[in-house]
Coordinates of C-alpha atoms in Angstrom, one line a residue:
M1 CA 0.0 0.0 0.0
R2 CA 1.2 3.5 -0.8
E3 CA -0.2 4.9 2.4
R4 CA -2.5 3.8 5.2
I5 CA -6.2 4.1 5.0
S6 CA -8.6 4.9 7.9
I7 CA -12.0 3.2 8.4
V8 CA -14.0 6.0 9.9
S9 CA -17.4 4.4 10.2
M10 CA -19.3 1.2 9.6
A11 CA -22.8 -0.1 9.7
S12 CA -24.4 -3.5 9.1
V13 CA -27.7 -5.4 9.3
S14 CA -27.8 -9.2 9.9
A15 CA -29.2 -11.7 12.3
L16 CA -27.0 -10.0 14.9
G17 CA -28.9 -6.8 14.7
A18 CA -28.5 -3.4 13.1
S19 CA -26.1 -1.5 15.4
E20 CA -22.6 -2.0 16.7
D21 CA -23.8 -2.3 20.3
E22 CA -26.5 -4.8 19.4
S23 CA -24.1 -6.9 17.3
W24 CA -21.4 -6.9 20.0
Q25 CA -23.9 -7.9 22.7
H26 CA -25.1 -10.8 20.6
Y27 CA -21.5 -11.9 19.9
M28 CA -20.9 -12.1 23.6
E29 CA -23.9 -14.4 24.1
K30 CA -21.9 -17.1 22.4
R31 CA -25.0 -18.6 20.7
S32 CA -25.9 -19.3 17.1
F33 CA -28.6 -17.3 15.2
I34 CA -29.1 -20.1 12.7
K35 CA -32.6 -21.5 12.6
E36 CA -34.8 -23.8 10.4
K37 CA -37.0 -21.9 7.9
D38 CA -39.7 -23.0 5.5
F39 CA -39.1 -22.3 1.8
Q40 CA -42.2 -24.0 0.5
K41 CA -40.4 -26.6 -1.6
F42 CA -38.2 -27.5 1.4
S43 CA -37.0 -26.2 4.7
A44 CA -33.4 -25.2 5.4
L45 CA -31.1 -23.8 8.1
V46 CA -30.4 -20.1 7.6
S47 CA -29.7 -17.0 9.7
S48 CA -32.3 -14.2 9.1
I49 CA -32.6 -10.5 9.8
S50 CA -35.3 -10.0 12.5
K51 CA -38.8 -8.8 11.5
E52 CA -38.1 -5.6 13.5
H53 CA -35.2 -4.7 11.3
W54 CA -36.9 -5.8 8.1
D55 CA -39.7 -3.5 9.0
G56 CA -37.1 -0.7 9.2
I57 CA -35.6 -1.7 5.9
N58 CA -38.9 -1.9 4.2
E59 CA -39.8 1.6 5.3
L60 CA -37.6 2.7 2.4
K61 CA -40.2 1.4 0.0
K62 CA -42.4 4.4 0.9
I63 CA -40.0 6.6 -1.0
K64 CA -40.9 7.2 -4.6
N65 CA -39.2 4.7 -7.0
Y66 CA -37.9 2.6 -4.1
K67 CA -40.9 0.2 -3.8
D68 CA -39.7 -2.0 -6.7
L69 CA -36.1 -2.4 -5.4
D70 CA -34.7 -5.7 -4.5
P71 CA -34.1 -6.5 -0.8
S72 CA -30.3 -6.5 -1.4
V73 CA -30.5 -2.9 -2.6
L74 CA -32.8 -1.8 0.3
M75 CA -30.4 -3.4 2.8
A76 CA -27.4 -1.6 1.3
I77 CA -29.2 1.8 1.4
Y78 CA -30.3 1.2 5.0
C79 CA -26.7 0.5 6.1
S80 CA -25.1 3.2 4.0
R81 CA -27.3 5.9 5.4
K82 CA -26.2 4.9 8.9
A83 CA -22.5 4.7 8.0
F84 CA -22.6 8.0 6.3
E85 CA -24.3 9.7 9.2
K86 CA -21.5 8.7 11.5
T87 CA -18.9 10.5 9.4
N88 CA -17.9 14.1 9.3
W89 CA -17.9 14.1 5.5
K90 CA -19.2 17.6 4.5
V91 CA -18.9 17.1 0.8
K92 CA -20.6 14.7 -1.6
E93 CA -17.5 13.8 -3.5
F94 CA -17.0 10.3 -2.3
G95 CA -17.1 7.0 -4.2
V96 CA -19.4 4.0 -3.7
N97 CA -18.5 0.4 -4.3
I98 CA -21.0 -2.1 -2.8
G99 CA -21.0 -5.5 -4.4
S100 CA -22.9 -8.7 -4.1
S101 CA -22.3 -12.3 -5.0
R102 CA -25.9 -13.1 -6.1
G103 CA -27.4 -9.6 -6.5
A104 CA -31.1 -9.2 -6.9
T105 CA -31.9 -12.8 -6.5
S106 CA -35.4 -12.2 -5.1
L107 CA -36.4 -10.2 -8.1
F108 CA -34.6 -12.5 -10.6
E109 CA -36.7 -15.4 -9.2
K110 CA -39.9 -13.4 -9.2
Y111 CA -39.5 -12.0 -12.7
Y112 CA -38.4 -15.3 -14.2
K113 CA -41.3 -17.1 -12.7
E114 CA -43.7 -14.5 -14.3
F115 CA -41.9 -15.0 -17.6
S116 CA -42.0 -18.8 -17.5
E117 CA -45.8 -18.7 -16.7
N118 CA -46.6 -16.1 -19.4
D119 CA -47.6 -17.7 -22.7
K120 CA -46.5 -14.6 -24.7
G121 CA -43.0 -14.4 -23.0
L122 CA -43.7 -11.0 -21.5
V123 CA -41.7 -9.6 -18.6
N124 CA -42.1 -6.8 -16.2
T125 CA -40.9 -3.4 -17.5
L126 CA -38.5 -3.1 -14.5
S127 CA -37.1 -6.6 -14.7
S128 CA -33.8 -5.4 -16.2
P129 CA -33.1 -2.1 -14.5
T130 CA -33.8 -3.5 -11.0
T131 CA -31.6 -6.6 -11.4
T132 CA -28.4 -5.2 -13.0
L133 CA -25.2 -5.9 -11.2
G134 CA -24.5 -2.2 -10.5
N135 CA -28.0 -1.7 -9.2
I136 CA -26.9 -1.7 -5.5
S137 CA -24.2 0.9 -5.8
S138 CA -26.2 3.1 -8.1
W139 CA -29.1 3.4 -5.7
V140 CA -26.9 4.0 -2.8
G141 CA -25.1 6.7 -4.7
H142 CA -28.5 8.2 -5.7
D143 CA -29.8 8.0 -2.1
L144 CA -26.8 9.8 -0.7
H145 CA -26.4 12.2 -3.6
T146 CA -22.8 11.4 -4.1
Q147 CA -20.9 13.2 -6.9
G148 CA -18.1 10.6 -6.9
P149 CA -17.6 7.4 -8.9
V150 CA -20.3 4.7 -8.4
I151 CA -19.2 1.3 -9.4
S152 CA -19.8 -2.4 -8.5
H153 CA -18.5 -5.9 -8.9
S154 CA -19.3 -9.5 -8.0
I155 CA -16.4 -11.7 -7.0
A156 CA -18.4 -14.4 -5.1
C157 CA -17.6 -14.6 -1.4
S158 CA -14.7 -12.2 -1.5
T159 CA -16.8 -9.4 -2.9
A160 CA -17.0 -7.1 0.1
L161 CA -13.3 -7.2 0.8
H162 CA -12.6 -6.6 -3.0
G163 CA -14.8 -3.5 -2.6
L164 CA -12.5 -2.3 0.2
L165 CA -9.5 -3.0 -2.0
N166 CA -11.0 -1.1 -4.9
G167 CA -11.8 1.9 -2.8
I168 CA -8.3 1.9 -1.5
A169 CA -6.9 1.8 -5.1
W170 CA -9.0 4.8 -6.0
I171 CA -7.8 6.7 -3.0
N172 CA -4.2 5.8 -3.5
S173 CA -4.5 6.8 -7.2
G174 CA -5.4 10.3 -6.1
M175 CA -8.7 10.1 -8.0
S176 CA -10.8 10.1 -4.8
E177 CA -10.3 11.0 -1.2
R178 CA -13.2 9.0 0.3
F179 CA -15.1 5.8 -0.5
L180 CA -18.1 3.9 0.9
V181 CA -17.5 0.2 0.4
G182 CA -19.0 -3.2 1.3
G183 CA -21.3 -5.9 0.3
S184 CA -25.0 -6.8 0.5
E185 CA -26.6 -10.3 0.2
A186 CA -30.3 -11.1 0.4
S187 CA -29.4 -14.8 0.1
N188 CA -32.4 -16.4 1.8
T189 CA -34.3 -17.4 -1.2
A190 CA -35.3 -20.9 -2.4
F191 CA -33.3 -20.9 -5.6
T192 CA -30.1 -19.6 -3.9
L193 CA -30.4 -22.3 -1.2
A194 CA -31.1 -25.0 -3.7
Q195 CA -27.9 -24.1 -5.5
M196 CA -25.8 -24.3 -2.3
R197 CA -27.5 -27.6 -1.4
A198 CA -26.7 -29.0 -4.8
L199 CA -23.0 -28.5 -4.1
K200 CA -23.3 -31.0 -1.2
I201 CA -21.8 -28.5 1.2
Y202 CA -24.9 -27.5 3.1
A203 CA -25.6 -28.3 6.8
R204 CA -28.3 -30.9 7.3
E205 CA -28.7 -31.2 11.0
Q206 CA -30.2 -28.7 13.5
S207 CA -28.2 -28.3 16.8
D208 CA -27.0 -25.6 19.1
Y209 CA -24.3 -24.8 16.5
P210 CA -25.3 -26.1 13.0
C211 CA -22.4 -24.4 11.2
R212 CA -19.2 -26.1 12.6
S213 CA -16.8 -23.4 11.3
L214 CA -13.3 -24.2 12.7
D215 CA -14.3 -27.6 13.9
M216 CA -11.4 -29.6 12.3
N217 CA -12.9 -32.9 13.5
K218 CA -16.3 -32.6 11.7
T219 CA -17.1 -35.5 9.4
Q220 CA -19.6 -33.6 7.1
N221 CA -19.9 -30.2 5.5
T222 CA -21.9 -27.7 7.5
M223 CA -22.1 -24.5 5.5
V224 CA -25.2 -22.3 6.2
L225 CA -26.4 -19.2 4.4
G226 CA -27.3 -16.0 6.2
E227 CA -28.6 -12.6 4.9
A228 CA -26.6 -9.5 5.7
A229 CA -25.2 -6.2 4.5
S230 CA -22.1 -4.4 5.8
V231 CA -20.6 -1.1 4.7
F232 CA -17.6 1.0 5.6
C233 CA -16.6 4.6 5.1
I234 CA -12.8 4.9 4.3
E235 CA -10.6 7.9 3.7
R236 CA -6.9 8.7 3.1
G237 CA -4.4 8.7 5.9
V238 CA -4.7 8.2 9.7
Q239 CA -7.7 10.1 10.9
K240 CA -8.5 10.9 14.6
S241 CA -12.0 9.5 14.1
S242 CA -10.7 6.2 12.7
L243 CA -12.1 2.9 14.0
A244 CA -9.1 1.0 12.5
I245 CA -6.3 1.6 10.1
V246 CA -5.8 -0.6 7.0
Q247 CA -2.1 -1.4 7.3
G248 CA -1.9 -4.0 4.6
I249 CA -3.8 -5.6 1.8
G250 CA -3.2 -8.8 -0.2
Y251 CA -4.9 -10.6 -3.0
A252 CA -4.3 -13.7 -5.1
T253 CA -5.9 -16.3 -7.3
E254 CA -4.8 -19.8 -8.1
P255 CA -5.3 -22.0 -11.2
L256 CA -8.7 -23.6 -11.2
K257 CA -8.9 -27.4 -10.7
H258 CA -12.6 -27.4 -10.0
N259 CA -15.2 -24.6 -10.1
I260 CA -15.6 -24.4 -6.4
S261 CA -12.4 -25.7 -4.8
I262 CA -9.0 -24.4 -3.7
S263 CA -5.8 -26.3 -3.3
T264 CA -5.1 -28.4 -0.2
N265 CA -2.8 -25.7 1.2
A266 CA -4.8 -22.8 -0.2
D267 CA -1.9 -21.2 -2.3
C268 CA -4.1 -18.2 -2.9
F269 CA -4.4 -17.5 0.8
Q270 CA -0.7 -18.0 1.3
H271 CA 0.1 -15.4 -1.3
S272 CA -2.6 -12.9 -0.1
M273 CA -1.6 -13.2 3.6
K274 CA 2.1 -12.7 2.8
M275 CA 1.2 -9.7 0.6
A276 CA -0.8 -8.1 3.4
L277 CA 2.0 -8.6 5.9
N278 CA 4.4 -6.8 3.5
G279 CA 7.5 -8.0 5.3
M280 CA 6.1 -7.4 8.8
D281 CA 7.0 -10.0 11.4
S282 CA 4.2 -12.5 11.4
D283 CA 4.2 -12.7 15.3
K284 CA 2.9 -9.1 15.4
V285 CA -0.6 -10.3 14.2
D286 CA -2.8 -11.0 17.2
V287 CA -5.9 -12.5 15.6
I288 CA -6.9 -13.9 12.2
V289 CA -10.6 -13.8 11.3
M290 CA -10.8 -16.7 9.0
H291 CA -13.1 -17.2 6.0
A292 CA -13.8 -20.8 7.3
P293 CA -17.2 -21.5 5.7
G294 CA -17.8 -24.6 7.7
T295 CA -16.9 -27.1 5.0
I296 CA -14.3 -29.8 5.5
K297 CA -12.1 -28.7 2.6
G298 CA -12.6 -25.0 3.0
D299 CA -11.7 -24.8 6.7
S300 CA -8.7 -27.2 6.5
S301 CA -7.1 -25.7 3.4
E302 CA -7.2 -22.2 4.9
Y303 CA -5.8 -23.5 8.1
N304 CA -3.0 -25.3 6.2
A305 CA -2.2 -21.9 4.5
I306 CA -2.1 -20.2 7.9
K307 CA 0.4 -22.8 9.2
K308 CA 2.6 -22.3 6.0
V309 CA 2.7 -18.5 6.6
F310 CA 2.7 -18.2 10.4
G311 CA 4.0 -21.6 11.5
D312 CA 2.5 -23.6 14.4
A313 CA 2.7 -20.6 16.7
H314 CA 0.1 -18.8 14.6
P315 CA -2.2 -16.0 15.8
A316 CA -5.5 -16.8 17.6
L317 CA -8.1 -17.9 15.1
T318 CA -11.8 -17.2 14.9
S319 CA -14.7 -16.9 12.6
N320 CA -18.3 -15.6 12.8
K321 CA -20.0 -18.2 10.5
W322 CA -21.0 -20.4 13.4
V323 CA -23.0 -17.4 14.6
I324 CA -24.6 -16.0 11.4
G325 CA -23.7 -18.4 8.7
H326 CA -22.2 -17.4 5.4
S327 CA -23.5 -14.2 3.9
L328 CA -21.7 -14.8 0.6
G329 CA -20.7 -11.4 -0.9
A330 CA -21.3 -9.6 2.4
S331 CA -19.4 -12.2 4.5
G332 CA -16.0 -10.5 4.3
G333 CA -17.6 -7.3 5.5
M334 CA -19.2 -9.0 8.4
S335 CA -15.7 -10.5 9.3
L336 CA -14.2 -7.0 9.0
E337 CA -16.9 -5.7 11.4
L338 CA -16.1 -8.5 13.9
A339 CA -12.4 -7.6 13.7
I340 CA -13.1 -3.9 14.4
L341 CA -15.4 -4.7 17.3
M342 CA -12.9 -7.0 18.9
M343 CA -10.2 -4.2 18.6
K344 CA -12.6 -1.7 20.0
H345 CA -13.5 -3.8 23.1
Q346 CA -10.2 -5.5 23.4
R347 CA -12.0 -8.8 23.7
F348 CA -11.5 -11.9 21.6
I349 CA -14.6 -13.7 20.3
E350 CA -13.7 -17.4 20.3
V351 CA -15.5 -20.3 18.6
P352 CA -17.1 -22.1 21.5
F353 CA -16.7 -25.6 20.0
G354 CA -13.6 -25.1 17.8
S355 CA -10.4 -27.0 17.6
F356 CA -8.3 -24.0 18.7
S357 CA -8.0 -22.7 22.2
K358 CA -5.3 -20.0 21.8
K359 CA -6.4 -16.6 23.0
P360 CA -4.5 -13.3 22.3
H361 CA -3.0 -11.1 25.0
R362 CA -4.2 -8.1 23.0
V363 CA -6.3 -7.4 19.9
N364 CA -4.3 -4.6 18.2
K365 CA -3.6 -6.2 14.8
V366 CA -6.1 -8.4 13.1
M367 CA -6.0 -10.1 9.7
I368 CA -9.2 -10.8 7.9
N369 CA -9.5 -13.5 5.1
A370 CA -12.1 -14.0 2.4
V371 CA -12.1 -16.2 -0.7
G372 CA -14.6 -16.7 -3.5
F373 CA -15.4 -19.7 -5.7
G374 CA -12.3 -20.7 -7.6
G375 CA -9.7 -19.4 -5.2
N376 CA -10.0 -15.6 -5.4
A377 CA -8.6 -14.6 -2.0
V378 CA -8.3 -11.4 -0.2
S379 CA -6.5 -10.7 3.1
V380 CA -6.7 -7.4 5.0
L381 CA -4.5 -6.4 7.9
L382 CA -6.0 -3.9 10.4
S383 CA -4.2 -2.0 13.1
L384 CA -5.3 0.3 15.9
D385 CA -2.5 2.8 15.0

């Protein structure tokens, strides 16, 4: 990185809640928010935003032209307003990059159903403009009246952290001073769940902790989906108002051997973590918030990569997917939020059933990992100063 970047505010909505205090309190309860839900064709384990918070999100539909927006867009607007209000940004010249893995899946399913049932092959007039990839960032930019660049991307489960990387690149280029970045995923739809179940990686058993992220002794895959949005306001340099400083970033991909897998030792994570360290002594890192989706191969390959980079005396390891499941394109943002909350409260959130018992003496430097289908990895190193 050419210079350090400050994260000056953040906001999220998930099964944990819709405020930093609410999320932190729920983390400390050490319980899972994953529950069985009926999707008509089948039932499945998911984590869901509460009705109270959905009521708040859906209030946005009362605004002209907002009533036809997909839940993923409404969630992003809801969080972006909160994050922006926490800043001291007086100008509207900031960029927006909020991505998604699946995008407007609710509307896609709705409009395709209407199309398939219509003998004339007609579709709703808004079927295209309300489901485009850039739809999320465009509406957030419109809602906040930004005059900066409004862009988007979809890089599977590393989408949110790629949004952070992209915002940093714009700032380091001198083309922007501030960016609002993150991810939004309204993933709890029947078709999205059916796709995950078809991969044979989805949790099948209800228990106190259905997603066994970081349980290295599990004998079956336990990934679970969860809906969430998380956004962050970033700006150049070290600001007095910063929640955390982005000290290092790393990214890498590896040759595809299968559409969804990464190598046994996760070469992509090895490269991204080394890049984020940028020569810094690895023992300076206190905690790693792992991607760890709860699958046998995903968890073990990332852990193997950590051992390759940090050795057996690696940092304390944690994840939040045992709490809220995997929010796909928003998951890296939710991990970033967990890292910042642990740094703020100087308290480590451990996995209650995991295979690792090491706890840090402090939480001053935290690395966050995310990876998308096909081995598209991102690592971000946060520091308090």
